[in-house]
PDB file of C-alpha atoms in Angstrom:
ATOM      1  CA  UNK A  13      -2.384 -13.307 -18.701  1.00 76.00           C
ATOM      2  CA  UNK A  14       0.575 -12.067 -20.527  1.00 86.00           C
ATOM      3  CA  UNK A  15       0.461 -10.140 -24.122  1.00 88.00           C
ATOM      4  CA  UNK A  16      -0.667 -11.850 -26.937  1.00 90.00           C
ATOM      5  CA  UNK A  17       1.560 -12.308 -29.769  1.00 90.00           C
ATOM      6  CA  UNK A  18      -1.058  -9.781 -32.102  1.00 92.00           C
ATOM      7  CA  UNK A  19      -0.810  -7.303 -28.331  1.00 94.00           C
ATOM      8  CA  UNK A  20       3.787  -7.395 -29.415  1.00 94.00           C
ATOM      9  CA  UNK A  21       3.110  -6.765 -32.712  1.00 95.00           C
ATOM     10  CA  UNK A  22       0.676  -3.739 -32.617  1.00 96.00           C
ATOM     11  CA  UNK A  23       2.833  -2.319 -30.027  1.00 96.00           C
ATOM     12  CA  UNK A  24       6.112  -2.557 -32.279  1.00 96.00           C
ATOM     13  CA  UNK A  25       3.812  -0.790 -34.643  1.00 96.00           C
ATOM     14  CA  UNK A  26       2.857   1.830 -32.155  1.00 96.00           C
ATOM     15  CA  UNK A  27       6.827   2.141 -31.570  1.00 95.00           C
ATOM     16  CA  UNK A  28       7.539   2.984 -35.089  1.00 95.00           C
ATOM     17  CA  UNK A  29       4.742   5.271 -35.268  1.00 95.00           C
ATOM     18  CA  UNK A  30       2.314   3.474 -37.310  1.00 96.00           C
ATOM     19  CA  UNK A  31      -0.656   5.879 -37.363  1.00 95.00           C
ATOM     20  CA  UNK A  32      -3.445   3.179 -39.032  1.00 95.00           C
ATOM     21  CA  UNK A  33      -2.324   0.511 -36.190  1.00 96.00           C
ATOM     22  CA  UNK A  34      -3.213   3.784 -33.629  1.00 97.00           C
ATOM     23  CA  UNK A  35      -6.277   4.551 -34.673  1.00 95.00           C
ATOM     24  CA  UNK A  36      -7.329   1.142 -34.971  1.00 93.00           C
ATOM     25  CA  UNK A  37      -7.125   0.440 -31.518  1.00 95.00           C
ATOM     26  CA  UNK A  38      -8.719   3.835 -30.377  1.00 95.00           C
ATOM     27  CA  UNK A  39     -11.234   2.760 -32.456  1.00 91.00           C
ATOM     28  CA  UNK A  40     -11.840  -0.362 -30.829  1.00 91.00           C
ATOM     29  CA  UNK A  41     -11.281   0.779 -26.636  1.00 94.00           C
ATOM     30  CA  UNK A  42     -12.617   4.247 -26.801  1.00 92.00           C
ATOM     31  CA  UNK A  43     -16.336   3.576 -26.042  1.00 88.00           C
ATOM     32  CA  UNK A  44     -15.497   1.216 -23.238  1.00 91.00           C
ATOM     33  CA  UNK A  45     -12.656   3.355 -21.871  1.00 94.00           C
ATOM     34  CA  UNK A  46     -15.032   5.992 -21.814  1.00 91.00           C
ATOM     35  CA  UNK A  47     -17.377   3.448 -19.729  1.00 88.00           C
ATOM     36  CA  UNK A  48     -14.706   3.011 -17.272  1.00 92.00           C
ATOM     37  CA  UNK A  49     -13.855   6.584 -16.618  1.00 92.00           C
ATOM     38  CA  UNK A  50     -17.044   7.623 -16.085  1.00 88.00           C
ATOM     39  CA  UNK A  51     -17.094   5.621 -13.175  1.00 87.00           C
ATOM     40  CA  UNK A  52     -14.799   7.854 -11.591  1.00 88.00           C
ATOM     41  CA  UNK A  53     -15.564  11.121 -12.603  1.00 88.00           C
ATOM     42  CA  UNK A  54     -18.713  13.064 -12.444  1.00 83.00           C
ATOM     43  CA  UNK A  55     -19.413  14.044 -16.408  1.00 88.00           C
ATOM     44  CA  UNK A  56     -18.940  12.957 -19.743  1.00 89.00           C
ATOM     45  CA  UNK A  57     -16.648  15.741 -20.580  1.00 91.00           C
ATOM     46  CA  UNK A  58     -14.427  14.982 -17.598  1.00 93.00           C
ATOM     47  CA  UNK A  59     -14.303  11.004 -19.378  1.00 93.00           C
ATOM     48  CA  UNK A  60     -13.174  12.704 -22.157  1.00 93.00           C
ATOM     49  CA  UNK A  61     -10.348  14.179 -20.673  1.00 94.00           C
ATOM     50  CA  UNK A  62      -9.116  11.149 -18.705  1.00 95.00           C
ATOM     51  CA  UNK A  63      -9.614   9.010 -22.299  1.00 96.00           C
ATOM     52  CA  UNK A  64      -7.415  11.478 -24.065  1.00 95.00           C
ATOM     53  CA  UNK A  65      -4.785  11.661 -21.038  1.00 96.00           C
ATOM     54  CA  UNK A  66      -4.614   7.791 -20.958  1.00 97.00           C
ATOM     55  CA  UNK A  67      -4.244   7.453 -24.860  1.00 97.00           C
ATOM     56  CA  UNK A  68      -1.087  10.048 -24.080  1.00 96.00           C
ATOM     57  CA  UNK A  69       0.288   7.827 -20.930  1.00 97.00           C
ATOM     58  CA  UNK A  70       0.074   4.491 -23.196  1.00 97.00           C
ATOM     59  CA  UNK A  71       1.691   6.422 -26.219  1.00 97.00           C
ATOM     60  CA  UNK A  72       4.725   7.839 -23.473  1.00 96.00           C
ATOM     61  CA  UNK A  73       4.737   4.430 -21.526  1.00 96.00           C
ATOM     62  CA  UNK A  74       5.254   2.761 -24.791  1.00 96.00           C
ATOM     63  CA  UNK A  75       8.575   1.869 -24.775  1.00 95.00           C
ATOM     64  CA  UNK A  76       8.476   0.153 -21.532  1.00 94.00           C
ATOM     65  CA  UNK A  77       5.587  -2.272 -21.737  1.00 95.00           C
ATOM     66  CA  UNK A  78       6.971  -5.689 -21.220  1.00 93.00           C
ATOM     67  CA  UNK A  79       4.250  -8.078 -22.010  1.00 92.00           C
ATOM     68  CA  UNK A  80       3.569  -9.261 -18.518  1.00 92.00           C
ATOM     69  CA  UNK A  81      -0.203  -8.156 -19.113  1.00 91.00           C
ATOM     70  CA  UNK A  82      -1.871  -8.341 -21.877  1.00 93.00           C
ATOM     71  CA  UNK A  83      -2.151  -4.844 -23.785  1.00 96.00           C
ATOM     72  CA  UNK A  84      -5.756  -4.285 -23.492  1.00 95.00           C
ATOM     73  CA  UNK A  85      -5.311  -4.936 -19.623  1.00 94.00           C
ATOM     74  CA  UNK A  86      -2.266  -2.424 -19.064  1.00 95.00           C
ATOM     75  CA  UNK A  87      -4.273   0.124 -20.974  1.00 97.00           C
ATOM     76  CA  UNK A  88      -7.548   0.047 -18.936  1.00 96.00           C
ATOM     77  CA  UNK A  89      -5.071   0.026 -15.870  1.00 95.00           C
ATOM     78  CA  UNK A  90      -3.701   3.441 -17.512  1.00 96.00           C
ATOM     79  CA  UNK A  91      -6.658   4.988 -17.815  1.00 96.00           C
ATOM     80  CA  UNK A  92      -8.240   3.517 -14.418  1.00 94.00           C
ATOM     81  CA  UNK A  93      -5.045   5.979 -12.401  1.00 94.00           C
ATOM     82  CA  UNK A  94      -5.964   8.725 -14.343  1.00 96.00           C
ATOM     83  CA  UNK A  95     -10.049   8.464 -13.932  1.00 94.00           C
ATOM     84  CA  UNK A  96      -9.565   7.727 -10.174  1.00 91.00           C
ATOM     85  CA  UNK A  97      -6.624  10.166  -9.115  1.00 92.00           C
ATOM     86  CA  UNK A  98      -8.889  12.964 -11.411  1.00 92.00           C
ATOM     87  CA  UNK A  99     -12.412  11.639  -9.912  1.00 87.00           C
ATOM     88  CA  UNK A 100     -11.033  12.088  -5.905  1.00 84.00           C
ATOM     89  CA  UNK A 101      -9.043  15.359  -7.268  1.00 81.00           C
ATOM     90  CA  UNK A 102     -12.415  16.868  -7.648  1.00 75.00           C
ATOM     91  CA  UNK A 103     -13.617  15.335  -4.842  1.00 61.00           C
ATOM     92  CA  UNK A 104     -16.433  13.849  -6.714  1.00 55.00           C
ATOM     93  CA  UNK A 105     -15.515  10.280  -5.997  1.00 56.00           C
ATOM     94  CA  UNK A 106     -18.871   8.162  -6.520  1.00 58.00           C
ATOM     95  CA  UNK A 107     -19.870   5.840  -4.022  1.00 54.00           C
ATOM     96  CA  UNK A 108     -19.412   2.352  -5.120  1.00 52.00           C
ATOM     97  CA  UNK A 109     -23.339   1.843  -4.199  1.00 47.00           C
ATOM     98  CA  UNK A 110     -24.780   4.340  -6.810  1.00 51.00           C
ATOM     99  CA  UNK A 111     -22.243   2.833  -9.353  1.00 53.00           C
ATOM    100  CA  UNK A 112     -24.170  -0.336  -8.938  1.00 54.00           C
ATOM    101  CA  UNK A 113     -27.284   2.270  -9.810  1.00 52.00           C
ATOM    102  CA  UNK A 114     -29.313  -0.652  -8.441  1.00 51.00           C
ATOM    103  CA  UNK A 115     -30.373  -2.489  -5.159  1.00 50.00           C
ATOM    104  CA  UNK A 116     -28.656  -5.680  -5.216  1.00 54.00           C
ATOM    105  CA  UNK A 117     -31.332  -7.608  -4.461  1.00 57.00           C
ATOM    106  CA  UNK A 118     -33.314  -6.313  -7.717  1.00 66.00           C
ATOM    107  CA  UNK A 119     -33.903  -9.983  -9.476  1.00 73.00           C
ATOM    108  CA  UNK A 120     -32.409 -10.234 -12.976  1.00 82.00           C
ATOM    109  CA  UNK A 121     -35.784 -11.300 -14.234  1.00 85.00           C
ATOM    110  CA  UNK A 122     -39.428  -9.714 -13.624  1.00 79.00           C
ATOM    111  CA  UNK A 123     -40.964 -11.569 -10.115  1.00 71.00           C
ATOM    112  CA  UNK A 124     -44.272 -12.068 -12.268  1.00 82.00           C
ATOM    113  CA  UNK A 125     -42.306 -14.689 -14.063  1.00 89.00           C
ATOM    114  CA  UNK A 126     -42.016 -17.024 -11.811  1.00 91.00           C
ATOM    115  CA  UNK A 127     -44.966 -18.999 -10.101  1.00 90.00           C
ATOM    116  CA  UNK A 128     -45.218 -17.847  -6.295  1.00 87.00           C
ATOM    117  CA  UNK A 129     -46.451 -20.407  -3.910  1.00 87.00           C
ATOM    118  CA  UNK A 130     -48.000 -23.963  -4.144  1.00 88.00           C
ATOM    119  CA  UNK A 131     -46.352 -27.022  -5.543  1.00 86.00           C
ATOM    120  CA  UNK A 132     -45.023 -25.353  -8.722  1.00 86.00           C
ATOM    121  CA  UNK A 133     -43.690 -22.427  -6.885  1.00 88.00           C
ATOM    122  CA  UNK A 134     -40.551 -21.282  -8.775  1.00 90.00           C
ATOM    123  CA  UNK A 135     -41.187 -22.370 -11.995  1.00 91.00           C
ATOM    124  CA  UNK A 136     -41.740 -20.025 -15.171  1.00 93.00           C
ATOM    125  CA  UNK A 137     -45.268 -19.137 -15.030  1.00 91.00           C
ATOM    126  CA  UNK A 138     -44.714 -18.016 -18.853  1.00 89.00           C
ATOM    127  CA  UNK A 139     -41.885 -20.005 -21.031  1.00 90.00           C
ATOM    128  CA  UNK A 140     -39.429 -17.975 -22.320  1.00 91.00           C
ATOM    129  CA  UNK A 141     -39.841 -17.922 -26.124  1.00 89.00           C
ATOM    130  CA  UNK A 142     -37.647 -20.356 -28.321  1.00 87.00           C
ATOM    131  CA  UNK A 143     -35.742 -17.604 -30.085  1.00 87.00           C
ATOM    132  CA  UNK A 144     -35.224 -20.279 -32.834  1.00 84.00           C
ATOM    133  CA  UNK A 145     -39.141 -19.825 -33.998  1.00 78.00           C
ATOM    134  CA  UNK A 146     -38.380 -16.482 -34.456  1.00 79.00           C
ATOM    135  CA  UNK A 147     -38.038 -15.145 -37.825  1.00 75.00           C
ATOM    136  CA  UNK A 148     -34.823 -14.982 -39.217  1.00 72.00           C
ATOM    137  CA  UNK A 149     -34.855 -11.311 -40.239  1.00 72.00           C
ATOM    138  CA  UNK A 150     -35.604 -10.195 -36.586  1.00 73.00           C
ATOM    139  CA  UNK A 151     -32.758 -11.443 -35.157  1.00 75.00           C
ATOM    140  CA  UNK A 152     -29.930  -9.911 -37.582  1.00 76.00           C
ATOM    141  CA  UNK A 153     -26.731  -8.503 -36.011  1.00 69.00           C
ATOM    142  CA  UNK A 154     -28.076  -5.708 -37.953  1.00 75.00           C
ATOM    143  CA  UNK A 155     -31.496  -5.542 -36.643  1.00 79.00           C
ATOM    144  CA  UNK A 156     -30.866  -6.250 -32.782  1.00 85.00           C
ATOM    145  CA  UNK A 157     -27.599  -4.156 -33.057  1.00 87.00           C
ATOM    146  CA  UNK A 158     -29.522  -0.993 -32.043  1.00 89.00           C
ATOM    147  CA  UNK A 159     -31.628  -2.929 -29.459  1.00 92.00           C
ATOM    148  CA  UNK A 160     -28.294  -4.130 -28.032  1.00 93.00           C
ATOM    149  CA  UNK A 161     -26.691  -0.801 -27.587  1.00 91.00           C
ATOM    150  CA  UNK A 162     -29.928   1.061 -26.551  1.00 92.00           C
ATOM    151  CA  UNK A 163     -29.569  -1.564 -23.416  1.00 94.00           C
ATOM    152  CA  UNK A 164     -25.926  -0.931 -22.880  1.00 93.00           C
ATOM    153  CA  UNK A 165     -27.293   2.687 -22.488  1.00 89.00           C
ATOM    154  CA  UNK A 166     -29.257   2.008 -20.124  1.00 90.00           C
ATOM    155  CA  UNK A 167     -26.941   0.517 -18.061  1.00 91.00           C
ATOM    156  CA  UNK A 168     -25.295   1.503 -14.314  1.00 87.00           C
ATOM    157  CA  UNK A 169     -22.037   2.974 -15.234  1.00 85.00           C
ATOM    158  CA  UNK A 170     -20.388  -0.838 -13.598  1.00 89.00           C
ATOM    159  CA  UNK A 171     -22.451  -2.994 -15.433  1.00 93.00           C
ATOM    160  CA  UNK A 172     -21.732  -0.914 -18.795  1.00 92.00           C
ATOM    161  CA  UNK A 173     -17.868  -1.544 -18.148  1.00 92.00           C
ATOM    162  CA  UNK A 174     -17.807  -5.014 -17.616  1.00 95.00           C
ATOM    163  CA  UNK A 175     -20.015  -6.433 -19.894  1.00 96.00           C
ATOM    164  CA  UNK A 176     -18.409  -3.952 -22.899  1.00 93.00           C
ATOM    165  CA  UNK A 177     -15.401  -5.250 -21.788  1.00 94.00           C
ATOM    166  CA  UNK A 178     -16.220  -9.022 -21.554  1.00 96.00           C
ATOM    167  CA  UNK A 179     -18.474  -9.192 -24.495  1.00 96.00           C
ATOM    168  CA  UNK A 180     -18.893  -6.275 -26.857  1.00 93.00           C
ATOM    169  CA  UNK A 181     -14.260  -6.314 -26.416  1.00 91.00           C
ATOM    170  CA  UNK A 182     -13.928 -10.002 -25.529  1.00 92.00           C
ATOM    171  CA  UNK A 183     -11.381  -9.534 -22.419  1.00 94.00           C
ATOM    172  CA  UNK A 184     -11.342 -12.385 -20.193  1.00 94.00           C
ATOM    173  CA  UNK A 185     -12.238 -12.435 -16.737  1.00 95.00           C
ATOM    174  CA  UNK A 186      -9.456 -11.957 -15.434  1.00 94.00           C
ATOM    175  CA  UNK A 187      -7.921  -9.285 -17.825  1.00 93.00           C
ATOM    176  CA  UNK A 188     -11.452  -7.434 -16.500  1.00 95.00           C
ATOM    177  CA  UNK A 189     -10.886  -8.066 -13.030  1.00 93.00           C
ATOM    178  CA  UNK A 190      -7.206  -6.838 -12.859  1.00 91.00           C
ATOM    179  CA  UNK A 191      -7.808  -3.691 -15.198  1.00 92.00           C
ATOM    180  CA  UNK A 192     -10.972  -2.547 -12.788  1.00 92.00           C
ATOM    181  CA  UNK A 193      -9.626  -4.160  -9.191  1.00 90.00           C
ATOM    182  CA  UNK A 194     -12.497  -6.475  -8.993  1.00 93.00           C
ATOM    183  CA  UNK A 195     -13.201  -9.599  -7.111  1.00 94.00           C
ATOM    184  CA  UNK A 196     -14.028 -12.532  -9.234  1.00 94.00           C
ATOM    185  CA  UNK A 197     -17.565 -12.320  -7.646  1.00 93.00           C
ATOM    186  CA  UNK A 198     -17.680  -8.858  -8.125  1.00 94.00           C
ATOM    187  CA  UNK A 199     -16.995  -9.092 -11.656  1.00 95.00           C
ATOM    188  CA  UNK A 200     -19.461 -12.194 -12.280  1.00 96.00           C
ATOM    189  CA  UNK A 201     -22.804 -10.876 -10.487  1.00 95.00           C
ATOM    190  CA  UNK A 202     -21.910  -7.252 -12.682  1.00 95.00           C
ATOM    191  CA  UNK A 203     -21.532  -9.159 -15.636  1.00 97.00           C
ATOM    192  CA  UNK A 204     -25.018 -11.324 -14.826  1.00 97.00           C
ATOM    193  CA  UNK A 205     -26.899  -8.154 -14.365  1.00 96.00           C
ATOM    194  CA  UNK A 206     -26.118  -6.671 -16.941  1.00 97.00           C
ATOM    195  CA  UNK A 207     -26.850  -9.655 -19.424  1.00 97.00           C
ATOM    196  CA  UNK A 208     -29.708 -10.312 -17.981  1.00 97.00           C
ATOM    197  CA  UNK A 209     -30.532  -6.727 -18.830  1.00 96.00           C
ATOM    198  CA  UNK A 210     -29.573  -6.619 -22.365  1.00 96.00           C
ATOM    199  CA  UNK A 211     -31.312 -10.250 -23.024  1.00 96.00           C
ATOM    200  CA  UNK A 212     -34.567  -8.457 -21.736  1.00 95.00           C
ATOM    201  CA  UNK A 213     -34.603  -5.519 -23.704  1.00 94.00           C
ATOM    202  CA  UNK A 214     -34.060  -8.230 -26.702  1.00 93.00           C
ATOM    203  CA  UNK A 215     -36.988 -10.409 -25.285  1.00 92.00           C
ATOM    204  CA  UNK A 216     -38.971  -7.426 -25.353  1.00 91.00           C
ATOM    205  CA  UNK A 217     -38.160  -6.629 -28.977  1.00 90.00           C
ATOM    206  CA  UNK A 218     -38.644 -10.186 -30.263  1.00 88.00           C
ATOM    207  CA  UNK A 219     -41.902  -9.892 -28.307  1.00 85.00           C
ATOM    208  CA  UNK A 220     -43.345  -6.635 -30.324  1.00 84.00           C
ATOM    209  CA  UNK A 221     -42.330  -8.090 -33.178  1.00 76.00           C
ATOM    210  CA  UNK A 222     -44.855 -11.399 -33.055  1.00 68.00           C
ATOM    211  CA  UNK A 223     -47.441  -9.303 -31.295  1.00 69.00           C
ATOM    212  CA  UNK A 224     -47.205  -7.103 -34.722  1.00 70.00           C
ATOM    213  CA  UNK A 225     -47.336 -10.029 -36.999  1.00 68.00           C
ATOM    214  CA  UNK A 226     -50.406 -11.301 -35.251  1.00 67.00           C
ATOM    215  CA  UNK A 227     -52.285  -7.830 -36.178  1.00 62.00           C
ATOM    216  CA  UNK A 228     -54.804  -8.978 -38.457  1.00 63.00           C
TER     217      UNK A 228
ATOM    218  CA  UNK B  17     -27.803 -39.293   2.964  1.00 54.00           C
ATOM    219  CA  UNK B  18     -30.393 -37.138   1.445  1.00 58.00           C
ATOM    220  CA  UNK B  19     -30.067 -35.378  -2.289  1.00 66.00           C
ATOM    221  CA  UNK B  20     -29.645 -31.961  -2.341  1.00 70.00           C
ATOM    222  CA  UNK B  21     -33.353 -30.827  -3.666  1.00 80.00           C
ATOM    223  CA  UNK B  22     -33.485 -30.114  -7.201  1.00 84.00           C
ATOM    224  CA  UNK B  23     -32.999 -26.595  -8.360  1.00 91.00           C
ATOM    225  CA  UNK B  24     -35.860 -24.034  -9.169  1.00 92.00           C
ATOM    226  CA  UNK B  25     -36.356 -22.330 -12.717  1.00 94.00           C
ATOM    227  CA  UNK B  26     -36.253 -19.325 -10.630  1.00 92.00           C
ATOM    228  CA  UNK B  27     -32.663 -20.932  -9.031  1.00 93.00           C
ATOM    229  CA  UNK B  28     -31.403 -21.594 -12.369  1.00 95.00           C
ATOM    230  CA  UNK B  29     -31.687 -18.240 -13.939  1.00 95.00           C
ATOM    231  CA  UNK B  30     -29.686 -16.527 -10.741  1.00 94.00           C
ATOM    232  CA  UNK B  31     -26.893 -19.396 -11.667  1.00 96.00           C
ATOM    233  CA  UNK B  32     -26.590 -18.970 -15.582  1.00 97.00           C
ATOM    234  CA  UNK B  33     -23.671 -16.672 -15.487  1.00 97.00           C
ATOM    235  CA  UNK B  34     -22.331 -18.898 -13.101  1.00 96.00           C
ATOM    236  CA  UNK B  35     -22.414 -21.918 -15.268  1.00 97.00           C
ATOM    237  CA  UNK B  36     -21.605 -20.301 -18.428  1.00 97.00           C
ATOM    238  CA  UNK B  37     -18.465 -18.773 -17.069  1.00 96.00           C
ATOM    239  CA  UNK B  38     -16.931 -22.832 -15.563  1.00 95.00           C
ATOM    240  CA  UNK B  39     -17.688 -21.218 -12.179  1.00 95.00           C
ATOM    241  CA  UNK B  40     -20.030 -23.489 -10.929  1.00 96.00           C
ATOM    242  CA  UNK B  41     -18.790 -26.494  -8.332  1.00 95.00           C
ATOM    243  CA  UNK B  42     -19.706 -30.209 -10.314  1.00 95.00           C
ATOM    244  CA  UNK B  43     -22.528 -30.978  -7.879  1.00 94.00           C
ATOM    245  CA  UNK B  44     -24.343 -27.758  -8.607  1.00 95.00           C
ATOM    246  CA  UNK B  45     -23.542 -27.790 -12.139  1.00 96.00           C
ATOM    247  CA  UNK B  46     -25.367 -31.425 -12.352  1.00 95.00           C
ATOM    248  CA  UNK B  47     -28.383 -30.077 -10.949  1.00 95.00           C
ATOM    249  CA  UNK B  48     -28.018 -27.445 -12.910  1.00 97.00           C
ATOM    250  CA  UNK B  49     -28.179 -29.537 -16.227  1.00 96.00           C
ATOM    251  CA  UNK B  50     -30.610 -32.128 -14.447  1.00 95.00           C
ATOM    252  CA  UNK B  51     -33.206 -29.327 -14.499  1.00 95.00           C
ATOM    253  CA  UNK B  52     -32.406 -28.373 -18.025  1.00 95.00           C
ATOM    254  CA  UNK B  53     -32.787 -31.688 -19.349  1.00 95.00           C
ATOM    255  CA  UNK B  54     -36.503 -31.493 -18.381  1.00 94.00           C
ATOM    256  CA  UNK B  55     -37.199 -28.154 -18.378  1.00 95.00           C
ATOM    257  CA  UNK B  56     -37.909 -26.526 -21.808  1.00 94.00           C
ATOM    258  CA  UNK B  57     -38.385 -22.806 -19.963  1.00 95.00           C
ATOM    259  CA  UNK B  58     -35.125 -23.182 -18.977  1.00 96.00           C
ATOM    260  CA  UNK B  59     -33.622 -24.622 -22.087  1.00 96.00           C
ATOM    261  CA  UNK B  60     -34.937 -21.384 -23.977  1.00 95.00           C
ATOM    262  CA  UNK B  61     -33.962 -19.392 -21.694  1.00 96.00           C
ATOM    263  CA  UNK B  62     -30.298 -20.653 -21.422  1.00 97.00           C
ATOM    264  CA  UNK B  63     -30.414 -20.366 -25.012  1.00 95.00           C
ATOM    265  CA  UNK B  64     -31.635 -16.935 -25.410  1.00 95.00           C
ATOM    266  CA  UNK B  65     -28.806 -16.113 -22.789  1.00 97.00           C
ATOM    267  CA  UNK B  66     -26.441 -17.061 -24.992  1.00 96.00           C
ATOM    268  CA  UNK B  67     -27.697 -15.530 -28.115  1.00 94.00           C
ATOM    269  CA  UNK B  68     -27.698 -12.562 -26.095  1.00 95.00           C
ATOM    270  CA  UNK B  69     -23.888 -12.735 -25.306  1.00 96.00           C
ATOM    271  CA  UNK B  70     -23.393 -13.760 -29.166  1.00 93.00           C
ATOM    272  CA  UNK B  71     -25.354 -10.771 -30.360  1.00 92.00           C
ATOM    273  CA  UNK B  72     -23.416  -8.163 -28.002  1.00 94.00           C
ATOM    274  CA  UNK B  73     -20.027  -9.628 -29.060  1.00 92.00           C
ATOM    275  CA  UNK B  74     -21.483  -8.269 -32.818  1.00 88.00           C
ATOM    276  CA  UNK B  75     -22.184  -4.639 -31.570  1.00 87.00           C
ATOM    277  CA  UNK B  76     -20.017  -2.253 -33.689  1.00 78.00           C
ATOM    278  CA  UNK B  77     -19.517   0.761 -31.909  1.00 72.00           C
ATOM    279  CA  UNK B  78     -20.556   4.234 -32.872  1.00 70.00           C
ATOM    280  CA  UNK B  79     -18.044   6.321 -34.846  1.00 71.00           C
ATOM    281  CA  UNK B  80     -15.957   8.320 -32.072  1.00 80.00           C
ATOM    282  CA  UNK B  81     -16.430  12.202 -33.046  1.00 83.00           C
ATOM    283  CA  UNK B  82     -13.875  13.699 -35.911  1.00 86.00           C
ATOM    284  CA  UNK B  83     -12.906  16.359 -33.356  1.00 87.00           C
ATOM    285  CA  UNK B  84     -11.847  13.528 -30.663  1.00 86.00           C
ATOM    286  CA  UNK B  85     -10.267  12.039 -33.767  1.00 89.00           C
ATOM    287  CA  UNK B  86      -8.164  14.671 -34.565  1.00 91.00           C
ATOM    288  CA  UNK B  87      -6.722  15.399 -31.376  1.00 91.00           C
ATOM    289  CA  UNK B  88      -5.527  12.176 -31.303  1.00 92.00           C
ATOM    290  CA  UNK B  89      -3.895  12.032 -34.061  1.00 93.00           C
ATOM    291  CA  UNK B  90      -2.525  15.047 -33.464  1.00 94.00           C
ATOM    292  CA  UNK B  91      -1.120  14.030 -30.431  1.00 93.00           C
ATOM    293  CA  UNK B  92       0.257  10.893 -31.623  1.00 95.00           C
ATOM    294  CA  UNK B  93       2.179  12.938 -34.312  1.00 95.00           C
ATOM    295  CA  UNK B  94       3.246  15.140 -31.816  1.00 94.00           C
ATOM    296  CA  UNK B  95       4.657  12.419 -29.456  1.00 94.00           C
ATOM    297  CA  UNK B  96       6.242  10.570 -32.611  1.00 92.00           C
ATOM    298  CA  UNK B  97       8.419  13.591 -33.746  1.00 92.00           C
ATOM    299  CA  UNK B  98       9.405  14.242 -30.113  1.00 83.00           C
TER     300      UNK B  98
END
């Protein structure tokens, strides 16, 4: 996936040292580059570091981006040398197991939801809601914002970095896979987890909010 | 020849990244949308998946710290008078 028209024009930008067109795009990759290093290094601080190194390496390396990538991809691949070459450095390289943080055979919804044996066996035992029934109010960007990231908290340091980067960032697949070295599979059962995570913590929240309007 | 048995809601759900990403071969993905068109569990669900994926693409991320700020932009000056 080469760069984007918008990637060539922020980086002539960055090349004649617009500081707005900077920021802006710190703004915008800083918590998710700070996803990714984590999964190579052993504390937030040491994120930090490897952040503020690769903002330095894109800022030197400037000039000689070609396009070939798009920019979002060549900066995650930045920052992904840095975090690893720093993370085995310290010798504190994390097995790619406990970046999972999970068993991967933990199902993406609770077992009690489905029906266990007998003719109906794997069918929902509960429906999922119709989200559309739900007041409007409760479902807000504003509302579920904070539900949202509280779940993205939560997340195995793997899961956090793929699904910031597919859907709170919007990278493709592939600009995902080639900035993080992951299989396409890799990448997709990641991604599933972790939606399936966040989508939970929002059933949850729609939940408590028609068990409260029921309170007489 | 037989069919291929019809999927499971409990199928489905391990398959909706699957089909929402185009990565599903067309035989699966017609049992995939055979079961949704008479399952209202699964409708919902594949609904509130994507209302989930709509909803995250809305997050707007926390401020990053002045003090992280500032060294940026400090080292961006730096690096544009070098």
């Amino acid at each position: 996936m080469r760069a984007s028209p918008d990637d060539l024009e922020i980086v002539e930008r960055l090349r004649a040292g617009d500081e707005a067109t900077f920021m802006d795009l710190v703004e915008r990759l800083q918590p998710s580059m700070l996803r990714v290093a984590r999964m190579y290094v052993a504390t937030q601080a040491v994120a930090e570091e490897c952040v503020q190194d690769a903002w330095l390496g894109v800022l030197q390396g400037i000039d000689r981006f070609e396009g070939r990538s798009s920019l979002r991809t060549w900066i995650f691949r930045i920052l992904v040398n840095i975090a690893k070459t720093r993370g085995q450095r310290e010798a504190r390289s994390v097995p790619f197991a406990s970046l999972e943080g999970e068993r991967s055979d933990e199902p993406t919804v609770p077992a009690g939801s489905f029906i266990l044996g007998g003719e109906l066996a794997g069918h929902w035992s509960t429906l999922p809601q119709d989200w559309r029934g739900v007041p409007e109010d409760r479902l807000l960007a504003a509302e579920t914002s904070g539900v949202v990231a509280a779940a993205l908290e939560d997340l195995p340091a793997m899961q956090a970095a793929v699904i910031r980067m597919r859907d709170v960032l919007g990278m493709s697949s592939e600009e995902v896979r080639n900035a993080l070295h992951l299989s396409e599979t890799n990448q997709r059962v990641l991604l599933h987890r972790a939606r399936a995570r966040v989508r939970r913590a929002l059933d949850d929240y729609v939940a408590a909010g028609k068990d409260a309007e029921e309170e007489p | 020849m037989s069919e291929p048995a019809p999927l499971t809601c409990r199928e489905l759900v391990d398959l909706v990244t699957d089909y929402l990403e185009g990565a599903l071969p067309p035989e699966d993905r017609a049992r995939f949308e055979a079961h949704l068109a008479g399952c209202n569990g699964c409708s919902n669900y594949l609904r509130q998946m994507r209302e989930t994926v709509r909803l995250t693409g809305m997050l707007r991320e926390d401020q990053i710290p002045e003090a992280q700020k500032e060294r940026l932009l400090s080292a961006f000056r730096s690096w544009r008078a070098g």
